[in-house]
Amino acid sequence: MSVEPRLDLIALGEGMVEFGARTRGPLHRVRPYDVHAAGSELNVAIGAARLGLNVGWISRVGADEFGELLVNAARADGVDTSRVVRADDDPTGIFVVQRGYPVDGQSSLMYYRAGSAGSRLTASELDAGYLRRAEIFHTTGISLAVSPELAAAAREAGAVAAQGGARRSFDVNYRAKLWTSDAARPQVEAALAETEIAFCSLEDARTLWAVGDPEAALELLASFGPDHAVVSCGRDGAVMLGPDGVVVRSAAIPASVVDPTGAGDAFCAAVLTGLTRGWPAEVTLQRACLVGSIVCGVAGDNDGIPTLDELERIASTRWVYR
Ligand code: KDG
């Protein structure tokens, strides 16, 4: 009997097609759009695969053109999509990005995902044998927020993957358009209690727990249970706490922001790659900040994520990390 190989990472969550406004301004005046594959967990899967990990993505997409687009995008980077369910009756979700308006340098997202195929993934559609092959299982607060079915599927998948020996990775990824902070807090805390590697932006820590100091946010995250905690602080870089109790810091790499959406996912993919490949903690965090900054400068959630070779080349030409 052949034993299926382990996967470095399995990410679970809804993929979405992004319509990113090409021009700044209110969407009712925007005409041209760029179309990209997106969705937080899919971004992480694509990013980690591009950086060299062996990755699977679990999701549900419509049996429609946009479902095809997402699956093709994942496959193009070598992500295994064999456990992506095709739904005949539900459409693939989309979102539209308004850029640089009303606040310069910021984007806002409009979701068209109610009743989408991805929001209707159920625990009964999971392949337990596949999940047990994961070294790391990753999901985010978005999956908890989108629908009760998807939240239950994400929790069940994490539990099964952990039985198979996976470390569970969870990014808080609070989205105010999906739920309130009061609704999110208890569910996010419960997820963190069942997580080994936790990610949170300082902005989300502020929103959910009124914590605005990076190291206090790290401690808070770790207090829920994870042995690895990472807090991204935008233009102020990032901090990471490892199982050895050592806190590592990295400055942000200045970027001229074209599209910040997806930068947090790219950052997360790079941290998970560093942890998997045994990079030193400082290198892991610096590379993750660099990847996040590169992604901010490129349109699309994951289009700017470099391959490992590209990343090393870029790192060696930027004076900060020479
Ligand atoms: O992190 C990027 C995501 O916000 C984007 O891809 C859309 O998945 C998405 C969401 O639910 O916000």
CSV table of C-alpha atoms and ligand atoms in Angstrom, one decimal:
chain,number,residue,atom,x,y,z
A,1,MET,CA,0.0,0.0,0.0
A,2,SER,CA,1.5,3.4,-1.0
A,3,VAL,CA,1.6,6.1,1.7
A,4,GLU,CA,0.6,9.5,0.5
A,5,PRO,CA,3.4,12.1,1.1
A,6,ARG,CA,3.0,14.8,3.8
A,7,LEU,CA,2.0,18.3,2.8
A,8,ASP,CA,3.9,21.2,4.3
A,9,LEU,CA,0.8,23.3,4.4
A,10,ILE,CA,-2.9,22.9,3.9
A,11,ALA,CA,-4.9,26.1,3.9
A,12,LEU,CA,-8.7,26.2,4.1
A,13,GLY,CA,-10.9,29.1,3.1
A,14,GLU,CA,-13.0,30.8,0.5
A,15,GLY,CA,-11.3,31.8,-2.7
A,16,MET,CA,-12.7,34.9,-4.4
A,17,VAL,CA,-12.3,36.7,-7.7
A,18,GLU,CA,-11.1,40.2,-7.1
A,19,PHE,CA,-12.1,43.1,-9.4
A,20,GLY,CA,-9.6,45.7,-8.5
A,21,ALA,CA,-10.3,49.3,-9.7
A,22,ARG,CA,-7.5,50.4,-11.9
A,23,THR,CA,-8.1,54.0,-11.1
A,24,ARG,CA,-8.6,55.8,-7.7
A,25,GLY,CA,-11.9,57.2,-6.7
A,26,PRO,CA,-15.4,56.2,-5.9
A,27,LEU,CA,-16.5,53.0,-7.6
A,28,HIS,CA,-19.5,54.5,-9.3
A,29,ARG,CA,-17.0,56.5,-11.4
A,30,VAL,CA,-14.5,53.8,-12.0
A,31,ARG,CA,-14.7,51.9,-15.3
A,32,PRO,CA,-11.6,49.8,-15.8
A,33,TYR,CA,-10.9,46.8,-13.5
A,34,ASP,CA,-8.1,44.3,-13.2
A,35,VAL,CA,-9.2,40.8,-12.4
A,36,HIS,CA,-7.2,38.6,-9.9
A,37,ALA,CA,-7.5,35.4,-7.9
A,38,ALA,CA,-7.8,36.2,-4.2
A,39,GLY,CA,-9.2,35.2,-0.8
A,40,SER,CA,-7.1,35.2,2.3
A,41,GLU,CA,-6.3,31.5,2.7
A,42,LEU,CA,-5.9,31.1,-1.1
A,43,ASN,CA,-3.4,33.9,-1.0
A,44,VAL,CA,-1.4,32.1,1.8
A,45,ALA,CA,-1.5,28.9,-0.2
A,46,ILE,CA,-0.3,30.5,-3.4
A,47,GLY,CA,2.4,32.5,-1.5
A,48,ALA,CA,3.7,29.5,0.4
A,49,ALA,CA,3.8,27.4,-2.8
A,50,ARG,CA,5.7,30.1,-4.6
A,51,LEU,CA,8.2,30.2,-1.8
A,52,GLY,CA,8.7,26.5,-2.2
A,53,LEU,CA,6.4,24.7,0.1
A,54,ASN,CA,4.3,21.7,-0.8
A,55,VAL,CA,0.8,23.1,-0.4
A,56,GLY,CA,-2.9,22.0,-0.6
A,57,TRP,CA,-5.9,24.3,-0.7
A,58,ILE,CA,-9.3,23.1,0.6
A,59,SER,CA,-12.3,25.1,-0.6
A,60,ARG,CA,-15.5,25.1,-2.6
A,61,VAL,CA,-16.0,27.0,-5.8
A,62,GLY,CA,-18.8,27.4,-8.3
A,63,ALA,CA,-18.9,25.2,-11.3
A,64,ASP,CA,-18.5,28.4,-13.3
A,65,GLU,CA,-15.9,30.5,-15.0
A,66,PHE,CA,-14.7,32.2,-11.9
A,67,GLY,CA,-14.3,28.9,-10.1
A,68,GLU,CA,-12.2,27.8,-13.0
A,69,LEU,CA,-10.1,31.0,-12.7
A,70,LEU,CA,-9.4,30.3,-9.0
A,71,VAL,CA,-8.5,26.7,-9.4
A,72,ASN,CA,-6.3,27.5,-12.4
A,73,ALA,CA,-4.5,30.3,-10.5
A,74,ALA,CA,-3.8,27.9,-7.6
A,75,ARG,CA,-2.6,25.2,-9.8
A,76,ALA,CA,-0.4,27.5,-11.8
A,77,ASP,CA,1.7,27.9,-8.7
A,78,GLY,CA,1.7,24.2,-7.9
A,79,VAL,CA,-1.0,24.3,-5.2
A,80,ASP,CA,-2.8,21.0,-5.0
A,81,THR,CA,-6.5,21.6,-5.6
A,82,SER,CA,-7.7,18.0,-5.6
A,83,ARG,CA,-9.9,18.7,-2.5
A,84,VAL,CA,-11.6,21.8,-3.9
A,85,VAL,CA,-15.3,21.0,-4.3
A,86,ARG,CA,-17.1,22.2,-7.4
A,87,ALA,CA,-20.6,23.3,-6.6
A,88,ASP,CA,-23.2,23.1,-9.4
A,89,ASP,CA,-25.7,25.4,-7.8
A,90,ASP,CA,-23.7,28.1,-6.0
A,91,PRO,CA,-21.7,30.9,-7.7
A,92,THR,CA,-18.0,31.7,-6.9
A,93,GLY,CA,-17.8,34.7,-4.6
A,94,ILE,CA,-16.3,38.0,-5.9
A,95,PHE,CA,-15.2,41.3,-4.3
A,96,VAL,CA,-14.5,44.7,-5.7
A,97,VAL,CA,-11.7,46.9,-4.5
A,98,GLN,CA,-12.0,50.7,-4.3
A,99,ARG,CA,-8.6,52.3,-4.2
A,100,GLY,CA,-7.2,55.4,-2.6
A,101,TYR,CA,-10.6,56.8,-1.8
A,102,PRO,CA,-11.7,58.4,0.5
A,103,VAL,CA,-8.3,57.8,2.3
A,104,ASP,CA,-5.1,58.0,0.2
A,105,GLY,CA,-3.2,54.7,0.2
A,106,GLN,CA,-6.1,52.7,1.6
A,107,SER,CA,-8.4,50.3,-0.2
A,108,SER,CA,-11.9,49.3,0.7
A,109,LEU,CA,-13.5,46.0,-0.2
A,110,MET,CA,-17.0,45.3,-1.3
A,111,TYR,CA,-18.1,41.7,-1.1
A,112,TYR,CA,-20.5,39.9,-3.3
A,113,ARG,CA,-20.3,36.5,-1.5
A,114,ALA,CA,-23.7,35.9,0.1
A,115,GLY,CA,-24.7,32.3,-0.7
A,116,SER,CA,-21.4,31.8,-2.5
A,117,ALA,CA,-20.0,28.3,-3.1
A,118,GLY,CA,-17.1,29.0,-0.8
A,119,SER,CA,-19.3,30.1,2.1
A,120,ARG,CA,-21.2,26.8,1.9
A,121,LEU,CA,-18.3,24.4,2.4
A,122,THR,CA,-19.4,21.9,5.1
A,123,ALA,CA,-17.5,19.6,7.4
A,124,SER,CA,-19.1,16.6,5.7
A,125,GLU,CA,-17.2,17.6,2.5
A,126,LEU,CA,-13.8,17.3,4.2
A,127,ASP,CA,-11.4,14.5,3.5
A,128,ALA,CA,-10.0,13.5,6.9
A,129,GLY,CA,-7.2,11.4,5.4
A,130,TYR,CA,-6.0,14.4,3.4
A,131,LEU,CA,-6.1,16.7,6.4
A,132,ARG,CA,-4.0,14.3,8.4
A,133,ARG,CA,-1.2,14.7,5.9
A,134,ALA,CA,-0.7,18.4,6.8
A,135,GLU,CA,2.4,19.6,8.7
A,136,ILE,CA,0.7,22.9,9.1
A,137,PHE,CA,-3.0,23.6,8.8
A,138,HIS,CA,-3.9,27.3,8.2
A,139,THR,CA,-7.2,29.2,8.3
A,140,THR,CA,-8.3,32.7,9.4
A,141,GLY,CA,-11.0,34.6,11.2
A,142,ILE,CA,-12.6,35.3,7.8
A,143,SER,CA,-13.6,31.6,7.6
A,144,LEU,CA,-15.2,31.9,11.0
A,145,ALA,CA,-17.1,35.0,10.0
A,146,VAL,CA,-18.4,34.1,6.6
A,147,SER,CA,-21.0,31.5,7.6
A,148,PRO,CA,-21.7,29.0,10.3
A,149,GLU,CA,-21.1,26.1,7.9
A,150,LEU,CA,-17.7,27.4,6.8
A,151,ALA,CA,-16.8,28.1,10.5
A,152,ALA,CA,-17.7,24.6,11.5
A,153,ALA,CA,-15.8,23.1,8.6
A,154,ALA,CA,-12.7,25.2,9.5
A,155,ARG,CA,-12.9,24.0,13.1
A,156,GLU,CA,-13.4,20.4,12.2
A,157,ALA,CA,-10.5,20.5,9.7
A,158,GLY,CA,-8.2,22.0,12.3
A,159,ALA,CA,-9.1,19.3,14.8
A,160,VAL,CA,-8.5,16.5,12.2
A,161,ALA,CA,-5.3,18.0,11.0
A,162,ALA,CA,-4.0,18.2,14.6
A,163,GLN,CA,-4.8,14.6,15.1
A,164,GLY,CA,-2.5,13.8,12.2
A,165,GLY,CA,0.2,15.8,13.8
A,166,ALA,CA,-0.2,19.2,12.2
A,167,ARG,CA,0.5,22.5,13.8
A,168,ARG,CA,-2.5,24.8,13.5
A,169,SER,CA,-1.9,28.3,12.1
A,170,PHE,CA,-4.6,31.0,12.5
A,171,ASP,CA,-4.6,34.6,11.3
A,172,VAL,CA,-7.1,36.7,13.2
A,173,ASN,CA,-7.9,38.7,10.0
A,174,TYR,CA,-10.8,40.7,11.4
A,175,ARG,CA,-13.1,42.0,8.7
A,176,ALA,CA,-15.6,44.6,10.0
A,177,LYS,CA,-17.8,44.0,6.9
A,178,LEU,CA,-18.4,40.4,8.0
A,179,TRP,CA,-19.1,40.7,11.7
A,180,THR,CA,-18.8,43.0,14.7
A,181,SER,CA,-15.9,43.0,17.1
A,182,ASP,CA,-18.2,41.7,19.9
A,183,ALA,CA,-19.3,38.8,17.8
A,184,ALA,CA,-15.7,38.1,16.6
A,185,ARG,CA,-13.9,38.2,19.9
A,186,PRO,CA,-15.2,35.0,21.6
A,187,GLN,CA,-14.9,33.0,18.4
A,188,VAL,CA,-11.4,34.3,17.7
A,189,GLU,CA,-10.3,33.6,21.2
A,190,ALA,CA,-11.6,30.0,21.0
A,191,ALA,CA,-9.8,29.5,17.7
A,192,LEU,CA,-6.5,30.9,19.2
A,193,ALA,CA,-6.9,28.4,22.1
A,194,GLU,CA,-6.6,25.7,19.5
A,195,THR,CA,-3.8,27.2,17.5
A,196,GLU,CA,0.0,26.7,17.7
A,197,ILE,CA,1.0,29.6,15.4
A,198,ALA,CA,-1.0,32.8,15.7
A,199,PHE,CA,-1.0,35.9,13.5
A,200,CYS,CA,-2.7,39.2,14.2
A,201,SER,CA,-2.2,42.7,12.9
A,202,LEU,CA,-1.8,45.4,15.4
A,203,GLU,CA,-4.8,47.1,14.0
A,204,ASP,CA,-6.9,44.0,14.7
A,205,ALA,CA,-5.5,43.7,18.2
A,206,ARG,CA,-6.6,47.3,18.8
A,207,THR,CA,-10.0,46.7,17.4
A,208,LEU,CA,-10.7,43.4,19.2
A,209,TRP,CA,-8.9,43.9,22.5
A,210,ALA,CA,-8.0,47.6,22.7
A,211,VAL,CA,-4.3,46.7,22.7
A,212,GLY,CA,-2.1,49.0,20.7
A,213,ASP,CA,1.4,48.1,21.8
A,214,PRO,CA,3.1,45.3,19.7
A,215,GLU,CA,4.7,43.5,22.5
A,216,ALA,CA,1.5,43.6,24.6
A,217,ALA,CA,-0.4,42.2,21.6
A,218,LEU,CA,2.2,39.4,21.3
A,219,GLU,CA,1.7,38.5,25.0
A,220,LEU,CA,-2.0,38.7,24.7
A,221,LEU,CA,-2.0,36.3,21.7
A,222,ALA,CA,0.3,33.9,23.4
A,223,SER,CA,-1.9,34.0,26.5
A,224,PHE,CA,-4.7,32.2,24.6
A,225,GLY,CA,-2.4,29.2,23.9
A,226,PRO,CA,-0.2,29.5,20.8
A,227,ASP,CA,3.5,28.9,21.3
A,228,HIS,CA,4.3,31.1,18.3
A,229,ALA,CA,2.8,34.5,18.0
A,230,VAL,CA,3.3,37.1,15.2
A,231,VAL,CA,2.0,40.7,15.2
A,232,SER,CA,2.3,42.7,12.0
A,233,CYS,CA,2.4,46.5,12.5
A,234,GLY,CA,2.2,47.9,9.0
A,235,ARG,CA,4.7,50.6,8.5
A,236,ASP,CA,6.3,49.8,11.9
A,237,GLY,CA,7.3,46.3,10.9
A,238,ALA,CA,6.5,43.2,12.9
A,239,VAL,CA,7.3,41.3,16.1
A,240,MET,CA,7.4,37.6,16.7
A,241,LEU,CA,7.5,35.5,19.8
A,242,GLY,CA,8.8,31.9,19.5
A,243,PRO,CA,8.4,28.9,21.7
A,244,ASP,CA,11.8,29.8,23.3
A,245,GLY,CA,10.2,33.0,24.7
A,246,VAL,CA,12.5,35.2,22.6
A,247,VAL,CA,10.9,38.2,20.9
A,248,VAL,CA,12.3,39.1,17.5
A,249,ARG,CA,11.6,42.4,15.7
A,250,SER,CA,11.9,43.5,12.1
A,251,ALA,CA,11.5,47.0,10.6
A,252,ALA,CA,9.1,47.4,7.7
A,253,ILE,CA,10.6,47.8,4.3
A,254,PRO,CA,9.3,51.1,2.8
A,255,ALA,CA,7.0,50.6,-0.1
A,256,SER,CA,5.1,52.8,-2.4
A,257,VAL,CA,1.7,51.4,-1.9
A,258,VAL,CA,-0.3,50.4,-5.0
A,259,ASP,CA,-2.5,47.8,-3.4
A,260,PRO,CA,-2.1,46.8,0.2
A,261,THR,CA,-4.8,44.0,0.0
A,262,GLY,CA,-3.2,40.6,0.5
A,263,ALA,CA,0.1,41.9,2.0
A,264,GLY,CA,-0.8,40.4,5.4
A,265,ASP,CA,-1.4,37.0,3.7
A,266,ALA,CA,1.9,37.2,1.8
A,267,PHE,CA,3.6,38.0,5.1
A,268,CYS,CA,2.0,35.1,6.8
A,269,ALA,CA,3.0,32.7,3.9
A,270,ALA,CA,6.6,33.8,4.3
A,271,VAL,CA,6.6,33.3,8.1
A,272,LEU,CA,5.1,29.8,7.6
A,273,THR,CA,7.8,29.1,5.0
A,274,GLY,CA,10.5,30.2,7.3
A,275,LEU,CA,9.2,28.1,10.2
A,276,THR,CA,8.9,25.1,7.9
A,277,ARG,CA,12.3,25.5,6.4
A,278,GLY,CA,14.0,26.2,9.7
A,279,TRP,CA,15.2,29.7,8.8
A,280,PRO,CA,16.5,31.7,11.8
A,281,ALA,CA,13.8,33.7,13.4
A,282,GLU,CA,15.2,37.1,12.4
A,283,VAL,CA,15.6,36.0,8.8
A,284,THR,CA,12.0,34.7,8.8
A,285,LEU,CA,10.6,37.9,10.0
A,286,GLN,CA,12.7,40.1,7.8
A,287,ARG,CA,11.9,38.1,4.7
A,288,ALA,CA,8.2,38.2,5.7
A,289,CYS,CA,8.3,42.0,6.0
A,290,LEU,CA,10.0,42.2,2.7
A,291,VAL,CA,7.4,40.0,1.0
A,292,GLY,CA,4.6,42.1,2.5
A,293,SER,CA,6.2,45.3,1.2
A,294,ILE,CA,6.7,43.9,-2.3
A,295,VAL,CA,3.1,42.8,-2.4
A,296,CYS,CA,1.9,46.4,-1.4
A,297,GLY,CA,3.6,47.7,-4.5
A,298,VAL,CA,1.8,45.4,-7.0
A,299,ALA,CA,-1.8,45.2,-8.0
A,300,GLY,CA,-3.7,42.0,-6.9
A,301,ASP,CA,-3.6,40.2,-3.6
A,302,ASN,CA,-0.9,37.6,-4.5
A,303,ASP,CA,0.5,38.7,-7.9
A,304,GLY,CA,3.5,40.3,-6.2
A,305,ILE,CA,4.6,37.4,-4.1
A,306,PRO,CA,8.0,36.4,-5.2
A,307,THR,CA,9.4,32.9,-5.7
A,308,LEU,CA,12.2,32.0,-3.2
A,309,ASP,CA,14.9,32.8,-5.8
A,310,GLU,CA,13.4,36.1,-6.6
A,311,LEU,CA,13.1,36.9,-2.9
A,312,GLU,CA,16.7,36.1,-2.2
A,313,ARG,CA,17.7,38.3,-5.2
A,314,ILE,CA,15.6,41.2,-4.0
A,315,ALA,CA,16.9,40.8,-0.4
A,316,SER,CA,20.5,40.9,-1.6
A,317,THR,CA,20.0,44.1,-3.6
A,318,ARG,CA,18.2,46.0,-0.8
A,319,TRP,CA,20.7,47.7,1.4
A,320,VAL,CA,18.6,47.0,4.6
A,321,TYR,CA,19.4,43.2,4.6
A,322,ARG,CA,22.6,43.0,2.7
B,1,KDG,O1,-6.5,39.4,3.0
B,1,KDG,C1,-7.0,39.7,1.7
B,1,KDG,C2,-8.5,39.4,1.7
B,1,KDG,O2,-9.1,40.3,2.5
B,1,KDG,C3,-9.1,39.4,0.3
B,1,KDG,O3,-8.5,38.5,-0.5
B,1,KDG,C4,-10.6,39.1,0.3
B,1,KDG,O4,-10.7,37.0,1.4
B,1,KDG,C5,-11.0,38.1,1.4
B,1,KDG,C6,-11.8,38.7,2.5
B,1,KDG,O5,-12.7,37.9,2.9
B,1,KDG,O6,-11.6,39.8,2.9
